[in-house]
XYZ file of C-alpha atoms in Angstrom:
689
model
C -34.471 -38.676 -54.252
C -35.021 -40.781 -51.074
C -32.527 -40.643 -48.940
C -29.347 -42.205 -47.744
C -31.726 -43.234 -44.958
C -35.132 -43.865 -46.493
C -32.836 -45.500 -48.628
C -30.919 -48.421 -46.196
C -34.806 -48.210 -44.482
C -36.100 -49.733 -47.906
C -33.260 -52.322 -48.310
C -32.751 -53.574 -45.267
C -36.592 -53.311 -44.033
C -36.486 -57.460 -43.156
C -33.933 -57.005 -40.936
C -34.476 -53.911 -39.239
C -38.759 -55.070 -38.319
C -36.703 -57.134 -35.901
C -35.395 -53.738 -34.061
C -36.575 -50.751 -32.587
C -37.496 -47.285 -34.727
C -35.917 -45.679 -32.834
C -33.019 -47.170 -33.230
C -32.122 -48.188 -36.986
C -31.191 -44.427 -37.416
C -27.604 -44.774 -35.240
C -27.730 -47.714 -36.817
C -27.053 -46.748 -39.992
C -24.791 -44.096 -39.005
C -22.654 -46.578 -36.882
C -23.112 -48.759 -39.862
C -22.025 -46.487 -42.297
C -18.172 -45.886 -40.359
C -17.763 -49.219 -39.356
C -18.652 -47.967 -35.673
C -17.873 -50.450 -33.214
C -18.188 -48.829 -29.852
C -19.226 -51.479 -27.965
C -16.408 -50.635 -25.573
C -17.387 -47.211 -24.838
C -20.016 -49.128 -22.646
C -19.474 -52.488 -22.296
C -16.478 -54.661 -20.754
C -15.160 -57.818 -20.426
C -14.597 -60.144 -17.068
C -12.793 -63.453 -17.438
C -13.360 -65.934 -14.686
C -16.892 -64.442 -13.162
C -19.104 -65.263 -12.842
C -18.217 -67.662 -15.338
C -15.664 -69.766 -15.917
C -14.535 -68.279 -19.659
C -16.075 -64.533 -20.130
C -18.157 -62.563 -19.597
C -19.679 -59.373 -21.087
C -20.050 -56.492 -18.193
C -21.096 -52.746 -18.708
C -18.471 -50.953 -17.009
C -18.553 -49.995 -13.628
C -19.144 -45.543 -14.762
C -21.970 -47.182 -17.166
C -25.607 -47.408 -17.260
C -27.631 -48.644 -20.742
C -31.080 -47.649 -20.299
C -33.749 -50.643 -23.213
C -33.944 -49.369 -26.327
C -30.864 -46.338 -24.981
C -28.271 -47.749 -26.881
C -27.117 -50.607 -30.036
C -23.704 -51.479 -31.680
C -21.769 -53.267 -34.387
C -20.537 -56.807 -33.663
C -17.805 -58.025 -36.007
C -17.966 -61.722 -37.317
C -14.691 -63.259 -36.107
C -15.158 -66.202 -38.512
C -17.215 -67.343 -41.363
C -17.466 -71.374 -41.997
C -19.420 -74.522 -42.891
C -18.943 -77.601 -40.668
C -17.885 -79.471 -43.427
C -14.534 -76.478 -44.066
C -14.196 -76.067 -40.767
C -11.229 -78.391 -39.287
C -9.604 -77.461 -43.139
C -9.913 -72.899 -42.904
C -7.995 -73.634 -38.831
C -4.633 -75.533 -40.127
C -4.999 -73.078 -43.096
C -4.775 -70.241 -40.917
C -1.993 -70.002 -37.683
C -3.760 -66.816 -36.455
C -7.627 -67.666 -36.389
C -5.325 -70.782 -34.075
C -5.011 -68.158 -31.727
C -7.803 -66.260 -32.119
C -10.380 -68.799 -31.501
C -8.216 -70.539 -28.517
C -8.961 -66.843 -26.554
C -12.323 -66.141 -27.078
C -13.356 -69.684 -26.286
C -11.199 -69.655 -23.886
C -9.597 -72.895 -24.850
C -6.052 -73.654 -22.359
C -3.205 -73.977 -25.487
C -1.004 -76.892 -25.728
C 2.176 -76.613 -25.578
C 4.333 -75.979 -28.710
C 6.369 -78.717 -30.085
C 10.351 -78.042 -29.397
C 12.610 -76.698 -31.569
C 15.102 -78.746 -31.530
C 16.420 -82.348 -33.597
C 15.006 -85.516 -33.496
C 14.832 -87.037 -29.654
C 17.345 -89.201 -30.610
C 20.102 -86.355 -31.588
C 20.141 -85.465 -28.168
C 22.722 -86.819 -25.595
C 21.858 -89.897 -23.603
C 24.124 -90.160 -20.422
C 24.744 -93.441 -19.628
C 23.037 -95.804 -16.720
C 24.818 -96.282 -13.998
C 24.534 -100.496 -14.564
C 26.593 -99.778 -18.125
C 28.802 -97.601 -16.669
C 30.260 -99.712 -13.211
C 29.565 -103.253 -16.356
C 32.592 -100.986 -18.457
C 34.536 -100.582 -15.957
C 35.047 -103.432 -14.243
C 35.579 -105.031 -17.590
C 37.588 -103.360 -18.596
C 40.212 -102.173 -15.452
C 39.489 -98.688 -15.337
C 37.572 -95.642 -13.488
C 33.824 -94.408 -13.761
C 35.112 -91.537 -15.550
C 36.659 -93.445 -17.773
C 33.778 -95.398 -18.475
C 31.574 -93.346 -18.422
C 33.391 -91.445 -21.185
C 33.849 -94.074 -23.483
C 30.304 -95.515 -23.655
C 29.227 -92.205 -24.118
C 32.224 -91.160 -27.307
C 30.505 -94.839 -28.947
C 27.681 -94.004 -28.392
C 26.541 -96.580 -24.861
C 27.736 -99.501 -27.228
C 28.973 -101.175 -24.199
C 31.485 -103.912 -26.718
C 32.565 -100.951 -28.058
C 33.379 -98.860 -25.474
C 35.054 -102.290 -23.576
C 37.116 -102.380 -26.772
C 37.935 -98.551 -26.686
C 39.610 -98.612 -22.696
C 41.448 -102.035 -23.464
C 43.493 -102.385 -27.330
C 46.694 -101.406 -27.127
C 47.968 -97.775 -27.312
C 49.936 -98.823 -30.356
C 47.776 -100.388 -31.967
C 45.049 -97.439 -31.646
C 47.057 -95.407 -32.801
C 47.705 -97.628 -36.116
C 43.896 -97.867 -35.799
C 43.339 -94.218 -35.770
C 45.867 -93.240 -38.492
C 44.012 -96.179 -40.533
C 40.498 -94.563 -39.742
C 41.640 -90.927 -40.515
C 42.672 -92.417 -44.740
C 39.024 -93.066 -44.955
C 37.680 -90.831 -43.900
C 39.833 -88.500 -46.178
C 38.508 -90.753 -48.755
C 34.450 -90.651 -47.579
C 35.652 -86.628 -47.974
C 37.116 -86.674 -51.143
C 34.400 -89.076 -52.584
C 31.356 -86.005 -51.088
C 29.274 -88.774 -49.508
C 29.715 -86.755 -45.655
C 27.447 -84.271 -47.166
C 24.975 -87.018 -49.087
C 25.009 -87.750 -45.853
C 24.388 -84.593 -43.851
C 21.386 -83.400 -46.215
C 19.953 -86.937 -46.114
C 19.869 -86.726 -42.414
C 19.226 -82.746 -41.880
C 16.117 -83.275 -44.906
C 14.509 -86.291 -41.947
C 15.168 -84.163 -38.980
C 12.473 -81.565 -41.103
C 9.961 -83.500 -41.963
C 9.650 -84.981 -38.380
C 9.976 -81.590 -36.778
C 6.864 -81.108 -39.566
C 5.150 -84.241 -38.520
C 4.873 -83.025 -34.691
C 3.908 -79.437 -35.838
C 1.367 -80.757 -37.400
C 0.138 -83.087 -34.911
C 0.214 -79.767 -32.536
C -1.736 -77.723 -35.753
C -4.337 -81.086 -35.525
C -4.642 -81.358 -31.933
C -5.995 -77.533 -31.760
C -7.902 -77.531 -34.788
C -9.909 -81.027 -32.738
C -10.144 -78.950 -29.324
C -11.448 -75.654 -31.773
C -14.116 -77.436 -33.202
C -15.310 -79.105 -30.173
C -16.545 -76.007 -28.661
C -16.986 -74.049 -31.608
C -20.711 -75.984 -30.985
C -20.852 -72.985 -28.047
C -20.172 -70.470 -29.880
C -21.446 -70.704 -33.902
C -24.999 -69.110 -35.112
C -26.640 -69.805 -38.157
C -28.640 -67.160 -40.663
C -30.063 -67.828 -44.096
C -30.225 -66.361 -47.468
C -30.628 -66.964 -50.920
C -28.789 -67.602 -54.307
C -30.020 -68.167 -57.774
C -28.593 -70.858 -59.338
C -28.094 -70.871 -63.030
C -31.703 -71.897 -63.608
C -32.536 -69.177 -62.139
C -34.403 -70.746 -59.285
C -32.851 -69.626 -55.654
C -32.015 -72.335 -53.101
C -31.642 -71.525 -49.520
C -28.165 -71.464 -47.673
C -27.236 -71.158 -44.457
C -24.325 -69.451 -43.115
C -22.454 -70.792 -40.156
C -20.122 -67.848 -37.630
C -19.216 -66.711 -34.883
C -19.099 -63.019 -33.290
C -16.043 -61.264 -32.132
C -14.420 -61.597 -28.580
C -17.549 -59.222 -27.720
C -20.689 -61.018 -28.672
C -19.050 -64.233 -27.516
C -19.470 -63.338 -24.359
C -22.352 -62.911 -23.856
C -24.308 -65.693 -21.881
C -27.573 -67.226 -21.700
C -31.055 -66.522 -19.569
C -33.937 -67.201 -19.930
C -34.931 -63.769 -18.919
C -32.204 -61.931 -20.984
C -32.005 -58.411 -20.401
C -30.039 -57.615 -24.000
C -30.661 -59.200 -27.703
C -28.133 -59.966 -30.168
C -29.381 -60.291 -33.956
C -27.640 -61.161 -36.904
C -27.424 -58.082 -39.135
C -25.851 -57.973 -43.250
C -25.454 -55.171 -44.124
C -26.204 -54.172 -47.344
C -23.113 -51.347 -49.621
C -24.958 -51.586 -53.422
C -22.444 -52.298 -56.017
C -19.970 -53.189 -52.502
C -21.774 -56.012 -51.853
C -22.542 -57.010 -48.593
C -20.779 -57.258 -44.567
C -22.059 -59.413 -42.457
C -23.066 -58.014 -38.852
C -24.127 -58.400 -35.639
C -26.026 -56.243 -33.288
C -27.025 -55.854 -29.686
C -29.102 -53.822 -27.966
C -30.487 -54.210 -24.272
C -34.731 -55.070 -24.248
C -34.270 -53.813 -20.437
C -32.402 -51.036 -18.467
C -28.861 -52.681 -17.176
C -26.965 -51.563 -14.319
C -23.363 -50.733 -13.988
C -20.988 -53.544 -14.251
C -23.606 -55.783 -14.601
C -24.135 -58.841 -17.122
C -25.529 -58.783 -20.204
C -27.343 -61.688 -21.540
C -29.224 -63.296 -23.415
C -31.982 -65.873 -24.970
C -29.326 -68.370 -26.286
C -32.821 -70.911 -27.780
C -34.222 -70.781 -30.622
C -37.640 -69.531 -30.523
C -38.434 -72.235 -32.694
C -37.980 -74.559 -30.006
C -41.486 -74.494 -27.239
C -40.950 -77.651 -25.700
C -39.288 -77.147 -21.434
C -38.176 -79.714 -21.697
C -36.536 -79.287 -24.954
C -35.081 -75.263 -24.639
C -33.763 -77.480 -20.981
C -31.773 -80.173 -23.504
C -31.081 -77.350 -26.390
C -29.236 -75.770 -23.871
C -26.172 -78.148 -22.951
C -24.987 -77.402 -26.093
C -24.137 -73.679 -24.465
C -22.854 -74.979 -20.709
C -20.694 -73.095 -20.120
C -22.063 -69.918 -21.767
C -24.975 -70.336 -19.228
C -25.756 -67.802 -15.850
C -26.700 -69.628 -14.031
C -24.354 -73.189 -14.689
C -25.381 -75.322 -11.631
C -28.788 -75.055 -12.109
C -28.092 -76.160 -15.290
C -26.649 -79.108 -14.171
C -28.972 -79.915 -11.239
C -31.860 -80.314 -13.944
C -29.675 -83.509 -15.738
C -32.390 -85.354 -13.824
C -35.669 -83.805 -15.754
C -33.624 -85.000 -19.065
C -31.868 -88.444 -17.886
C -35.833 -89.884 -15.850
C -38.051 -89.025 -18.318
C -35.715 -91.443 -20.814
C -34.891 -93.946 -19.227
C -39.488 -94.334 -17.839
C -40.253 -94.118 -21.855
C -37.437 -96.410 -22.400
C -38.463 -99.292 -20.378
C -42.226 -98.363 -21.407
C -41.317 -98.641 -24.998
C -39.310 -102.276 -24.041
C -42.099 -103.818 -22.527
C -44.785 -103.359 -24.735
C -45.785 -106.113 -26.714
C -45.112 -106.598 -30.721
C -48.858 -106.303 -31.990
C -49.075 -102.982 -30.353
C -45.675 -101.725 -32.061
C -47.639 -103.112 -35.728
C -49.119 -99.880 -37.500
C -52.090 -100.199 -39.420
C -52.120 -101.332 -42.844
C -51.157 -98.960 -45.740
C -53.533 -96.453 -46.164
C -54.012 -95.963 -49.830
C -54.358 -92.178 -51.317
C -54.212 -90.503 -54.738
C -53.752 -87.358 -54.592
C -52.796 -84.127 -57.119
C -51.731 -81.963 -54.923
C -47.871 -82.205 -55.441
C -47.618 -80.462 -52.266
C -49.069 -83.936 -50.839
C -46.875 -85.704 -52.436
C -43.535 -84.480 -50.940
C -44.706 -83.591 -47.907
C -46.951 -87.107 -47.062
C -45.318 -88.725 -45.099
C -46.867 -91.459 -41.962
C -45.458 -94.722 -41.958
C -48.741 -96.794 -43.688
C -48.968 -94.458 -46.526
C -49.116 -95.922 -50.197
C -50.024 -94.008 -53.012
C -52.110 -94.819 -56.073
C -52.305 -93.041 -59.491
C -55.382 -94.533 -59.907
C -58.563 -92.801 -57.603
C -60.518 -95.452 -57.976
C -58.212 -97.471 -55.345
C -58.411 -95.168 -53.682
C -59.362 -94.997 -49.946
C -58.131 -91.342 -49.447
C -58.338 -88.727 -52.480
C -57.440 -85.547 -51.815
C -58.162 -83.287 -55.626
C -56.983 -80.150 -56.342
C -60.266 -80.213 -58.873
C -63.216 -79.693 -58.054
C -65.579 -83.008 -58.288
C -68.394 -83.464 -60.745
C -69.734 -86.938 -60.488
C -70.147 -87.732 -57.130
C -72.389 -91.257 -57.446
C -68.422 -92.419 -59.075
C -66.979 -91.952 -54.843
C -66.965 -95.627 -53.260
C -68.923 -95.777 -49.764
C -65.733 -95.938 -47.815
C -63.693 -93.514 -50.005
C -63.199 -90.481 -48.173
C -62.801 -86.757 -50.338
C -61.604 -83.404 -49.436
C -64.751 -81.250 -50.877
C -67.919 -81.234 -49.248
C -70.780 -81.311 -51.852
C -71.471 -78.002 -52.588
C -68.971 -76.261 -50.550
C -68.646 -73.427 -53.591
C -71.566 -71.593 -50.731
C -67.868 -70.352 -49.643
C -65.553 -70.784 -50.916
C -66.868 -68.399 -53.991
C -67.010 -64.852 -53.757
C -70.537 -64.312 -54.702
C -71.861 -67.090 -53.076
C -70.230 -66.580 -49.660
C -71.471 -62.427 -49.827
C -74.929 -64.228 -49.981
C -74.880 -66.595 -47.260
C -73.544 -64.067 -45.046
C -75.629 -61.335 -45.843
C -78.545 -64.019 -45.673
C -77.539 -64.350 -42.308
C -76.591 -62.168 -40.484
C -76.970 -59.687 -42.458
C -74.029 -57.365 -42.907
C -71.897 -58.271 -39.950
C -69.059 -55.752 -38.253
C -67.075 -58.906 -39.281
C -67.663 -58.647 -42.869
C -66.933 -56.030 -45.637
C -70.188 -54.909 -47.819
C -70.345 -57.587 -50.651
C -72.633 -56.940 -53.199
C -72.926 -59.585 -56.531
C -72.710 -56.520 -59.201
C -74.476 -59.441 -61.794
C -77.547 -59.511 -59.689
C -77.095 -56.868 -57.038
C -75.971 -53.273 -59.253
C -78.998 -51.389 -57.525
C -78.456 -52.637 -53.759
C -74.241 -51.151 -54.582
C -75.088 -48.754 -56.147
C -77.288 -47.298 -53.564
C -74.760 -48.029 -51.070
C -71.535 -45.988 -52.664
C -74.069 -43.448 -53.313
C -74.668 -43.282 -49.266
C -70.868 -42.397 -48.860
C -70.312 -40.541 -51.704
C -69.972 -37.186 -48.688
C -66.507 -39.398 -47.186
C -65.117 -39.376 -51.194
C -60.975 -40.733 -48.353
C -62.968 -44.021 -47.387
C -65.514 -44.408 -50.705
C -63.305 -46.245 -51.763
C -64.496 -49.868 -53.747
C -62.206 -53.555 -54.662
C -63.529 -55.754 -57.411
C -62.897 -59.501 -58.071
C -64.124 -61.772 -60.738
C -66.259 -64.566 -58.612
C -63.918 -66.841 -58.794
C -60.092 -66.369 -59.192
C -57.877 -66.437 -56.368
C -53.904 -65.246 -57.371
C -54.784 -61.350 -57.130
C -55.614 -62.237 -60.384
C -58.884 -59.443 -61.989
C -58.650 -57.299 -58.976
C -58.830 -53.192 -59.190
C -59.647 -50.561 -56.380
C -61.026 -47.407 -57.543
C -63.424 -44.191 -56.103
C -65.281 -44.308 -59.307
C -68.448 -45.673 -59.321
C -68.250 -45.829 -63.201
C -65.331 -47.959 -64.208
C -67.765 -50.652 -61.289
C -70.977 -50.358 -62.617
C -69.030 -50.796 -66.177
C -68.057 -54.130 -64.335
C -71.277 -55.783 -65.106
C -70.438 -55.630 -69.159
C -67.466 -57.542 -68.396
C -67.256 -60.918 -69.319
C -65.538 -61.827 -65.736
C -68.408 -61.530 -63.336
C -67.279 -59.754 -60.605
C -68.381 -58.538 -56.566
C -68.236 -54.976 -55.728
C -66.524 -55.003 -51.483
C -66.199 -52.345 -50.113
C -62.653 -51.847 -49.396
C -60.839 -52.010 -46.050
C -59.442 -48.214 -45.648
C -58.290 -48.180 -42.058
C -56.721 -51.886 -41.317
C -53.422 -52.296 -38.546
C -50.520 -52.779 -40.023
C -47.042 -53.715 -39.557
C -43.875 -51.320 -40.037
C -46.705 -49.005 -42.092
C -47.280 -52.119 -44.405
C -50.959 -53.395 -45.039
C -51.455 -57.699 -44.411
C -53.428 -60.766 -44.199
C -53.400 -63.814 -42.581
C -53.614 -67.470 -44.167
C -55.764 -69.892 -41.304
C -56.208 -72.528 -41.871
C -59.446 -74.459 -41.166
C -59.907 -78.386 -41.299
C -64.259 -79.376 -41.535
C -63.960 -82.783 -40.986
C -67.776 -83.063 -41.130
C -71.637 -81.980 -41.024
C -73.117 -84.223 -39.907
C -75.080 -84.998 -37.452
C -72.921 -81.770 -36.580
C -70.089 -79.260 -37.068
C -66.774 -80.624 -36.687
C -63.930 -78.717 -37.603
C -60.514 -76.823 -36.093
C -58.235 -74.281 -37.729
C -54.250 -74.959 -37.723
C -52.540 -73.374 -34.722
C -49.923 -72.190 -37.261
C -50.922 -69.453 -39.687
C -49.524 -67.584 -42.878
C -48.715 -64.004 -42.707
C -48.237 -61.913 -45.439
C -47.156 -58.676 -46.213
C -47.581 -56.066 -49.159
C -44.432 -55.244 -50.765
C -44.809 -50.767 -50.065
C -46.183 -48.775 -47.177
C -50.587 -48.696 -46.270
C -50.916 -45.300 -49.449
C -54.440 -44.201 -49.661
C -53.382 -41.812 -52.268
C -52.534 -44.183 -55.128
C -54.683 -46.952 -55.656
C -52.935 -48.422 -58.548
C -50.019 -48.705 -56.737
C -50.255 -52.766 -55.725
C -47.330 -53.429 -54.221
C -48.370 -51.095 -51.084
C -52.035 -52.559 -50.963
C -51.569 -56.131 -52.172
C -51.051 -59.410 -49.986
C -51.192 -61.436 -52.016
C -48.277 -63.243 -54.305
C -49.415 -62.913 -58.017
C -48.063 -63.274 -61.626
C -46.386 -59.916 -61.976
C -42.458 -58.780 -61.748
C -42.838 -59.113 -57.936
C -42.692 -61.439 -55.018
C -45.087 -60.829 -52.369
C -42.922 -61.377 -48.663
C -45.061 -63.815 -45.569
C -43.981 -64.003 -42.287
C -43.627 -66.923 -39.486
C -47.064 -66.554 -37.230
C -44.861 -67.101 -34.164
C -42.732 -63.681 -35.597
C -45.327 -61.886 -36.591
C -47.116 -62.539 -32.971
C -43.789 -61.094 -30.826
C -43.991 -58.307 -33.528
C -47.318 -56.918 -33.827
C -47.796 -57.447 -29.715
C -44.329 -54.990 -29.623
C -45.780 -52.887 -31.945
C -49.435 -52.121 -31.141
C -49.255 -52.975 -27.342
C -52.063 -55.576 -28.207
C -51.646 -59.309 -26.298
C -52.552 -61.395 -29.457
C -54.976 -63.745 -27.528
C -57.485 -62.451 -27.908
C -57.398 -61.666 -30.723
C -57.308 -65.038 -32.055
C -60.192 -65.188 -29.982
C -61.941 -63.060 -32.088
C -60.809 -64.551 -35.649
C -61.996 -68.356 -34.958
C -64.995 -66.757 -33.278
C -65.766 -65.374 -37.633
C -64.565 -68.297 -38.691
C -66.534 -69.964 -36.560
C -69.576 -67.910 -38.096
C -69.597 -68.844 -41.267
C -68.843 -72.517 -40.940
C -71.936 -72.835 -38.985
C -73.850 -70.464 -41.110
C -72.949 -72.911 -44.434
C -74.467 -75.608 -41.696
C -76.989 -74.529 -41.054
C -78.227 -73.412 -44.857
C -79.552 -75.568 -47.442
C -78.270 -75.913 -50.939
C -77.807 -73.698 -52.927
C -77.205 -71.013 -50.344
C -75.506 -73.813 -47.570
C -74.170 -77.150 -47.748
C -77.332 -78.670 -46.113
C -78.955 -81.226 -48.982
C -82.335 -80.243 -50.280
C -83.663 -83.436 -50.335
C -81.413 -86.812 -48.656
C -79.735 -88.429 -50.839
C -76.596 -90.522 -51.707
C -74.394 -86.641 -50.276
C -75.537 -87.950 -46.798
C -73.648 -91.394 -47.348
C -70.325 -89.631 -47.860
C -67.231 -89.611 -46.152
C -66.573 -85.925 -46.938
C -64.203 -83.357 -45.492
C -63.317 -79.780 -46.059
C -59.941 -78.099 -46.046
C -60.420 -74.675 -46.704
C -58.009 -71.387 -46.530
C -59.503 -68.284 -44.572
C -58.064 -64.898 -45.475
C -58.645 -62.505 -42.528
C -57.714 -58.962 -41.982
C -57.697 -56.544 -39.562
C -58.813 -53.670 -38.622
C -57.003 -50.798 -36.995
C -58.782 -51.555 -33.573
C -57.437 -55.247 -34.708
C -60.454 -56.603 -35.045
C -61.018 -59.458 -37.377
C -62.841 -59.494 -40.829
C -63.491 -62.133 -43.506
C -61.606 -61.744 -47.456
C -62.735 -64.822 -48.528
C -62.394 -68.588 -47.839
C -60.644 -70.173 -50.632
C -60.908 -73.487 -51.949
C -57.994 -76.407 -51.360
C -55.680 -73.645 -50.905
C -52.267 -74.669 -51.521
C -50.754 -75.990 -48.309
C -46.624 -75.574 -49.945
C -45.853 -72.785 -47.923
C -47.740 -74.092 -44.799
C -45.646 -77.566 -45.065
C -41.841 -74.907 -45.952
C -42.855 -73.322 -41.957
C -44.125 -76.872 -40.099
C -43.278 -79.930 -41.944
C -45.789 -81.754 -39.839
C -48.473 -80.083 -41.787
C -49.579 -82.617 -44.843
C -49.694 -85.629 -41.983
C -51.396 -83.571 -39.008
C -54.308 -83.022 -40.862
C -54.595 -86.509 -42.739
C -53.639 -88.080 -39.100
C -56.898 -86.712 -37.581
C -59.389 -87.315 -40.483
C -58.685 -90.411 -40.686
C -57.581 -92.428 -37.266
C -56.310 -95.510 -39.292
C -52.362 -93.275 -39.192
C -52.490 -93.643 -35.402
C -51.646 -90.751 -35.180
C -54.465 -88.501 -33.938
C -53.976 -87.809 -30.500
C -50.359 -86.202 -31.081
C -52.321 -84.412 -34.536
C -54.058 -83.000 -33.127
C -52.498 -80.950 -30.460
C -51.566 -78.289 -33.419
C -54.945 -77.759 -34.438
C -58.024 -75.349 -31.798
C -61.326 -76.558 -31.885
C -64.081 -74.521 -33.021
C-alpha cells in the first residue's frame, strides 16, 4: 500500500511538475495542516517602495533558493460576469478587498433622516423683511420664520394677528387636532413619513455600496489570476472552465519584476471525498536578503513579443516594481501604433483587397474548424477545389486537375509506412544512431533473429517492440523479451516490424515522453523545400518508467489509444522550461539535432527512386503535380539527449496542435499557397530544414 505522500504525488503530479521536487514533502505537510506560515518570514510594507502594499522579508530573515514553500489563501474566487453582484451581497468582502487593493474608502452616508428634516436657518434677508413688515425685532422675526418653516407670509401673520383672535384660532386648532388625533390619521402620516425616510436611507446606502463595488471592479483586474479546470457534462464529455481568483493579502502584495525572485502558482489540493481546496504557493527561485522586496513575473509565458509583454504590464501599473520606468515606455507602444495607423490610412484601396476566394475541399474536421483565412471557400466536391486536404490515400492521381494542389506526395508511403521507412533508412544510412534497429518480420526474419541472439548476453536491454506496418494510436503494439513471441508474429495476419526498444530514454519527472513535430514538405523538385513547425506536442506516459513490467502500457506508451486511460500532454514551452531545469541542458542544441535527423529522412526520401523513395521511376505525370505533404514526426530522446526517429505519420491529426496554436492550420495553408497573402507572416511559425 502506498504512503499518503506517494498518493499525494500521484494525484497532484501534473501540478507538482512546476514545483522543485525538494519542496514536495514540505508542501504536502503544510497542505495537510492548512499551515499558512508566510508571516514567519515575510511582512507587508505600505507605501515603500510601492504606492500600496508590497511584500518583504523580515529584517532578521533571509530566504535561500528553493528553501521554503508557502501556502497562500484565495481571498475571492469569482467570474467577471458575477463579480459585482457577489460583492453587493458580501459587505465584509468589500471591506477586505478595499484594504487589499489599497482603495481609498468612500465615506458612509450619515445615518440620519432625510436632509429635508434638518433644520434650515432663515436667511438674513428673510429675517430683515419679516422684521420690517411685522414691525418686530430681528430675533422675533427669526423665531417666527423658524416656526413657520421659513414661510414669509405665515411668519408675518403669526406676528401681526390680534392676540384675542390668535387665542381663538389656537383654541379652534387644538379642537381640530383633537378630532384628527381621535381619527388615527396622524399615526398613518407618521408611519408613511418613517417609511419614506427608511426608503431614502436605503437608497443612500445602496448608492454608497454601488460606488464601492465599482471601485473594486475597476481595480480587481490588477489582482485577478486564473487557472483552468475541466468538468464533465451530462453527455460525459469534458468542458474547460476558467476560475478567476484573487490571492490573500500576502499573495496580492507581490510586485511584478522581469527578473523575479519568487514564483507564485495556483495549486488545487485534492482531499479525496472531502473535495478540492484552491491555494496558491510561493517559493523563492533566488536567494533573497533580509528586508528585500519579493517579486514575481505577472506576464503569462505565452506572451513572447517584447512589445506585447510591455503592453500587458499596463494592467498592473501599480504592481510593477519600476513603475516610473513603465510609464516612460508608453511612447514605445504609442509611437509604433501611430506610425502604423498613418501607413494604413495612406494605403491605396486596391492594395487592401484580398485575393479571390481559394476553394478548399477537405474531409479533415480540424481543417474545417480552424481554417479561418479571409478568402477561403469550402467545397463539397474535390473536383471544384483549388486545394485538396484529405485524410485518405489518393488512389487515382490521374483525376487531379493541373491547377489543383493536394496534401500528399506520390509514394510518400516510403516514409509513412513503418516497414518502408526502415528499408529507406537502412538502404541510405545503414544503422544510424538516430534510428533504432528495425526489421520487417515478413522479409527480414533471419536478420532480426541474428540481431536478437547477438544481444542475448545483455538480457536487460534485449527488449523489442513489435508494431503493425500501418496502424497508429498504439494499436497492436507489444513489448517483449520473448524471441518466440516475436518470431511467431510472422504468422500474424497483421504484418509487423520488430524494433529494438529504447531502454534508456530521457525521462520527464521519471516518465517516458515523445515529441510530435509537424513537418511541411512544400515540394521535392527541383530541390527539397521543407520546414518544421516551431510548436510541437509533448506526450507523457501516465506512470513512472519501469523496465520490470513491460506489460504496463501506462508506463511505456506515450500515445493515445482507445483503452480506458488518457495520455498526458504538455505545451512545448512548459516542457522546454522544465526539461532544461530537470536535466541542466540547453534545449536549442537538442532542437538542432532533432531538426537534423528529420532532414536526414527527407533527404533520403527525395534522393531515392520509387518504391524506395519519392522520385518517379521514370518521367511521367507526377512531375506536373502540385503537391505538398504535412507529416507528424515522432521523436524520442536518449538519456544523453540524442534524438531518435520513431515514426513518420501521414496526414496527422491537427486537432491538438490547433488547441495549442489556433493559427496552426492557417499558417500551413498560407505557406503552401501565396494567394492567401500571409506567406511572410506564416513563415515565422516555421524553421526551414
